[in-house]
Amino acid sequence: GDKYQVQFYLNTAKIGQLMDEDKKSDKMLQSIAKSFKDNSSMLFNMQLNPQDLTINYYALANKELKPIQEVNKSTDFNKYLNYIPKNAILFVGSADLKDAGEKFRKGISDLEAQTAERLEKDKTTKINEKMNIEKQFKEFSGMNLFDIFDNLKEEFVMSVFNTEANPIIPGVAIFMNPKDKDLIVKTFQDFKVDLGKFEGEKGNRSKKAEGIKKEVVMSFTTKKTYKDVEFNLTNEIEEMTQMGIQPAYCFIDNTFVFGSNEEVLKAVVDRSKNPSPSFSLAGESSYNKATSIIGKNNNATMFVNLKSVVGLLGAVLGKKSGDMVTNLKKIEAIASSSVNDEDGIKGSFAIIADIEHI
């Protein structure tokens, strides 16, 4: 594009080559060098307007190393926007995740190898057992971590928002389209966390001495129905529910929805039954301003509504909010997106704000 006020260019292939020449670099730096070499160059354009700051970036693929650049499907995420309340604080969406399991597995393998290398160099650290994230996650939760990522198909969306029942503590909703519906149900039915492990031996001894019997194992044990949609919820644990946490999941058509509590699922179901922009994120003015800049159809999108953040901080801090909230009020929203094609990756980052008065 030719509309910019500041431009910054990087020859990433050359930078990666120079990093590669350092034979003493560890695996993490080698991985960074490879990612640089995968692109021949990067270009950043910045434009400052009275109501927004926009940065567009372009990463051109190094076709000598990667002759065929995979083109992922882009989407407007509109289905999920209609499920999410208008006051959402955060929206993150990623499209076309059919290879997520393979990529996640490789990422975990690289992390384990890099950690092992650093620990081996650090002679002050005693290594009892090599890091095995899959095994450790299964021991902690009862779930197979890779089953979740292997089962991803098409879009994955996460949102953070407040419900009417809890205006202070935000809830989290996760949406995904599983390849195998039965497998995702089995994966979550395997979920079992012993929260007693986090209380320490001293805390457990004191409870035993007092003769208190308290359930500290969290698992999906309860079923409820709301507007003809079946909810699966974990058992209530007082300390967790006070923090707004009682995990639950359901299906809306073929979409799997995980919520941090029952009220989150109810908010999603309410909007699925009446998908009107008037009370969903699809009709939020700040979101629409942001997507008019970063684009509606993307492979990945992120949106932060600072108006909702300000409202939450005001409710929590009251008069103590002071200058922090005053300054945040000048910023309406932050958003970013990325799209890839056969030539590389194009992305945008935008700050919607009263730029003239910041």
XYZ file of C-alpha atoms in Angstrom:
358
model
C 0.000 0.000 0.000
C 1.058 3.632 -0.475
C -0.911 5.263 2.366
C 1.488 5.641 5.261
C 3.410 8.261 7.229
C 6.182 5.987 8.536
C 7.656 2.919 6.854
C 10.060 0.310 8.222
C 11.705 -2.468 6.185
C 13.556 -5.623 7.294
C 15.501 -8.094 5.161
C 14.514 -11.050 7.349
C 16.183 -13.666 5.162
C 19.546 -11.914 5.667
C 18.971 -11.529 9.427
C 18.110 -15.241 9.698
C 21.230 -16.141 7.727
C 23.436 -14.060 10.058
C 21.834 -15.652 13.135
C 22.382 -19.091 11.611
C 26.103 -18.405 11.308
C 26.370 -18.255 15.097
C 27.090 -21.919 15.768
C 26.927 -21.370 19.540
C 23.294 -20.264 19.516
C 20.826 -22.487 21.383
C 17.789 -24.192 19.856
C 15.465 -21.302 20.651
C 17.632 -18.838 18.677
C 17.948 -21.391 15.875
C 14.151 -21.624 15.773
C 13.894 -17.804 15.593
C 16.503 -17.783 12.812
C 14.454 -20.338 10.847
C 11.278 -18.256 11.190
C 13.193 -15.216 9.877
C 14.511 -17.188 6.906
C 11.024 -18.487 6.062
C 10.240 -14.900 5.039
C 12.310 -13.002 2.500
C 11.405 -9.588 3.944
C 9.003 -7.674 6.168
C 7.517 -4.218 5.688
C 5.707 -2.088 8.283
C 3.565 0.935 7.376
C 2.203 3.287 10.053
C -0.520 5.875 9.648
C -1.729 8.283 12.348
C -5.226 9.737 12.017
C -7.290 11.912 14.419
C -9.327 8.866 15.550
C -6.930 5.936 15.102
C -3.372 4.703 14.799
C -2.914 1.926 12.230
C 0.091 -0.277 11.536
C -0.019 -2.606 8.538
C 2.655 -5.240 8.093
C 3.580 -7.552 5.235
C 5.749 -10.661 5.504
C 6.716 -11.980 2.065
C 7.360 -15.727 1.954
C 10.817 -16.955 0.974
C 9.711 -19.076 -1.967
C 13.186 -20.574 -2.412
C 12.690 -22.335 0.938
C 8.894 -22.654 0.817
C 7.846 -22.957 -2.845
C 4.165 -23.471 -1.992
C 2.671 -21.213 0.653
C -0.392 -22.862 2.230
C -3.442 -20.624 1.981
C -5.741 -20.863 4.994
C -9.443 -20.122 4.867
C -10.429 -16.689 6.140
C -13.744 -15.925 7.841
C -15.734 -13.035 9.304
C -16.464 -15.008 12.565
C -19.998 -13.640 12.320
C -21.666 -16.731 13.789
C -19.681 -16.355 17.026
C -20.093 -12.570 17.183
C -23.854 -13.175 17.383
C -23.336 -15.530 20.354
C -21.246 -13.076 22.395
C -22.628 -10.222 24.550
C -22.182 -6.660 23.359
C -20.112 -5.754 26.448
C -17.365 -8.287 25.621
C -13.939 -7.249 26.879
C -11.947 -9.555 24.602
C -12.564 -11.445 21.369
C -9.966 -13.723 19.778
C -10.676 -15.807 16.685
C -8.598 -18.122 14.534
C -9.763 -19.855 11.345
C -8.937 -23.101 9.549
C -7.224 -25.051 12.346
C -7.360 -28.469 10.716
C -3.592 -28.969 11.333
C -3.615 -27.498 14.850
C -2.806 -30.828 16.537
C 0.282 -31.455 14.437
C 1.550 -27.879 14.861
C 0.820 -27.861 18.601
C 2.587 -31.195 19.059
C 5.675 -29.859 17.252
C 5.599 -26.666 19.339
C 5.439 -28.666 22.578
C 8.262 -30.942 21.398
C 10.445 -27.914 20.587
C 9.671 -26.340 23.982
C 10.596 -29.548 25.811
C 13.874 -29.805 23.868
C 14.766 -26.135 24.493
C 13.982 -26.456 28.215
C 16.080 -29.623 28.502
C 18.987 -27.887 26.767
C 18.854 -24.868 29.102
C 18.598 -27.044 32.210
C 21.520 -29.155 31.054
C 23.651 -26.015 30.748
C 22.538 -24.789 34.179
C 24.691 -26.898 36.513
C 22.922 -25.502 39.608
C 19.629 -27.150 38.643
C 19.121 -30.807 39.439
C 17.070 -32.604 36.790
C 15.040 -35.490 38.178
C 12.878 -36.083 35.131
C 12.666 -34.689 31.597
C 9.781 -32.325 30.884
C 6.805 -34.187 29.400
C 3.944 -31.720 29.069
C 1.456 -34.261 27.719
C 2.069 -36.644 30.638
C 2.087 -33.869 33.258
C -1.156 -32.357 31.933
C -2.859 -35.766 31.979
C -1.683 -36.407 35.558
C -3.009 -32.984 36.591
C -6.358 -32.991 34.773
C -7.076 -36.532 33.563
C -7.400 -35.145 30.019
C -5.289 -35.894 26.961
C -4.079 -32.460 25.890
C -3.272 -33.514 22.325
C -6.746 -35.027 21.829
C -8.192 -31.530 22.190
C -5.921 -29.965 19.550
C -6.102 -32.971 17.208
C -9.893 -32.589 17.287
C -9.936 -28.930 16.210
C -11.538 -28.107 12.864
C -12.127 -24.777 11.198
C -12.604 -21.889 13.665
C -11.535 -21.521 17.280
C -12.891 -18.530 19.211
C -12.429 -17.240 22.762
C -14.201 -14.328 24.427
C -14.162 -12.677 27.863
C -17.260 -10.850 29.078
C -19.343 -10.052 32.136
C -22.756 -11.612 32.670
C -25.756 -9.965 34.303
C -25.397 -12.358 37.246
C -21.764 -11.342 37.845
C -20.935 -7.775 36.720
C -17.611 -7.751 38.601
C -15.838 -11.020 37.684
C -15.623 -11.605 33.891
C -16.381 -15.031 32.461
C -14.651 -16.884 29.627
C -16.306 -18.646 26.691
C -14.481 -20.890 24.199
C -16.033 -22.036 20.916
C -14.742 -24.801 18.646
C -15.985 -27.117 15.919
C -14.663 -30.602 16.759
C -13.923 -33.176 14.071
C -15.346 -35.845 16.395
C -18.193 -34.750 18.692
C -18.118 -37.954 20.762
C -14.365 -37.665 21.329
C -14.582 -34.098 22.658
C -17.323 -35.211 25.084
C -15.180 -38.143 26.270
C -12.148 -35.857 26.636
C -14.035 -33.488 28.939
C -15.708 -36.327 30.840
C -12.181 -37.543 31.671
C -11.496 -34.167 33.331
C -10.718 -34.655 37.017
C -8.633 -32.234 39.092
C -7.704 -32.806 42.726
C -7.662 -29.250 44.068
C -6.522 -30.587 47.436
C -3.023 -30.931 45.993
C -2.732 -27.137 45.911
C -3.555 -26.692 49.603
C -0.334 -28.240 50.874
C 0.234 -30.908 53.483
C -0.142 -28.508 56.395
C -3.576 -27.340 55.244
C -4.749 -30.924 54.733
C -3.512 -31.968 58.207
C -5.350 -29.094 59.854
C -8.591 -30.075 58.107
C -8.218 -33.653 59.207
C -7.581 -32.519 62.771
C -10.768 -30.454 62.708
C -12.722 -33.374 61.272
C -13.818 -31.347 58.242
C -14.770 -33.346 55.158
C -14.674 -31.154 52.114
C -14.903 -32.110 48.440
C -11.845 -30.881 46.594
C -11.997 -33.025 43.450
C -13.456 -31.165 40.471
C -15.071 -33.133 37.618
C -18.105 -32.919 35.318
C -20.833 -34.490 37.432
C -23.968 -32.378 36.874
C -26.413 -32.031 33.983
C -28.928 -29.217 33.524
C -31.152 -28.047 30.688
C -31.569 -24.403 29.699
C -33.853 -23.432 26.801
C -33.640 -27.000 25.425
C -29.827 -27.001 25.533
C -28.147 -29.571 27.801
C -25.411 -28.210 30.077
C -22.682 -30.342 31.659
C -21.245 -28.724 34.789
C -18.583 -29.549 37.325
C -19.513 -30.016 40.960
C -19.708 -26.841 43.060
C -16.608 -26.040 45.094
C -17.179 -22.992 47.294
C -13.794 -21.319 46.888
C -14.008 -21.675 43.099
C -17.622 -20.536 42.679
C -16.832 -17.425 44.741
C -14.324 -16.563 42.014
C -16.923 -17.203 39.308
C -15.472 -20.574 38.318
C -17.623 -23.646 37.825
C -16.646 -24.966 34.363
C -19.471 -26.018 32.061
C -19.931 -27.035 28.443
C -22.703 -27.556 25.904
C -23.335 -27.889 22.178
C -25.145 -25.324 20.048
C -25.803 -27.245 16.844
C -22.324 -28.648 16.052
C -20.415 -25.951 17.936
C -18.833 -26.983 21.230
C -19.044 -24.203 23.819
C -16.979 -24.235 27.017
C -17.715 -21.647 29.701
C -16.040 -20.725 32.959
C -19.475 -21.002 34.607
C -23.145 -21.696 33.913
C -24.083 -18.014 33.494
C -21.592 -17.699 30.631
C -23.315 -20.550 28.770
C -26.733 -19.023 29.463
C -25.607 -15.707 27.929
C -24.398 -17.559 24.813
C -27.579 -19.662 24.511
C -29.779 -16.556 24.926
C -28.085 -14.971 21.914
C -28.125 -18.166 19.862
C -31.911 -18.219 20.263
C -32.181 -14.543 19.295
C -29.112 -13.622 17.170
C -29.782 -9.885 17.072
C -26.907 -7.397 16.635
C -28.691 -5.100 19.087
C -27.403 -7.112 22.053
C -24.412 -8.994 20.649
C -20.829 -8.118 19.735
C -21.837 -8.121 16.050
C -23.600 -4.804 16.665
C -20.948 -3.201 18.895
C -19.872 0.134 17.373
C -16.224 -0.119 18.495
C -15.871 -3.600 16.999
C -17.297 -2.404 13.689
C -14.999 0.637 13.689
C -12.031 -1.658 14.269
C -12.958 -4.147 11.539
C -13.500 -1.305 9.068
C -9.732 -0.745 9.487
C -8.290 -4.246 9.987
C -10.807 -5.990 7.715
C -13.719 -8.318 8.463
C -12.471 -11.524 6.788
C -9.266 -12.798 8.381
C -7.390 -15.926 9.368
C -6.954 -14.464 12.863
C -8.599 -11.554 14.677
C -8.147 -9.999 18.109
C -10.292 -7.239 19.628
C -10.063 -5.562 23.056
C -12.904 -3.233 24.066
C -11.346 -0.618 26.333
C -14.784 0.883 27.044
C -15.773 -2.372 28.740
C -12.426 -2.500 30.571
C -13.007 1.029 31.889
C -16.504 0.103 33.046
C -15.172 -2.964 34.854
C -12.335 -1.050 36.527
C -14.751 1.658 37.609
C -17.040 -0.950 39.204
C -14.135 -2.693 40.971
C -12.021 0.299 42.052
C -14.672 2.972 42.484
C -13.163 6.366 43.410
C -9.703 4.765 43.644
C -9.573 4.326 39.872
C -8.183 7.858 39.430
C -5.940 8.801 36.504
C -5.663 5.256 35.153
C -9.326 5.076 34.182
C -9.310 8.703 32.996
C -6.473 7.957 30.572
C -8.010 4.665 29.406
C -11.241 6.476 28.540
C -9.363 8.188 25.706
C -8.748 4.798 24.069
C -11.841 3.097 22.695
C -10.465 -0.230 21.441
C -7.431 -2.176 20.214
C -7.624 -4.681 17.372
C -5.382 -6.786 15.136
C -5.766 -9.228 12.248
C -3.760 -11.385 9.864
C -4.456 -12.997 6.487
C -2.149 -15.295 4.538
C -2.049 -16.052 0.826
C 0.358 -17.610 -1.654
C 2.757 -14.659 -1.288
C 2.952 -14.454 2.485
C 1.148 -12.852 5.419
C -0.585 -9.481 5.641
C -1.589 -8.085 9.033
C -3.006 -4.975 10.670
C -2.906 -3.483 14.154
C -5.182 -0.584 15.088
C -5.793 1.607 18.128
C -9.166 3.360 18.049
C -8.758 6.480 20.197
C -9.062 10.222 20.521
C -5.514 10.598 19.206
C -5.618 14.435 19.196
C -6.203 14.587 22.955
C -3.955 11.794 24.231
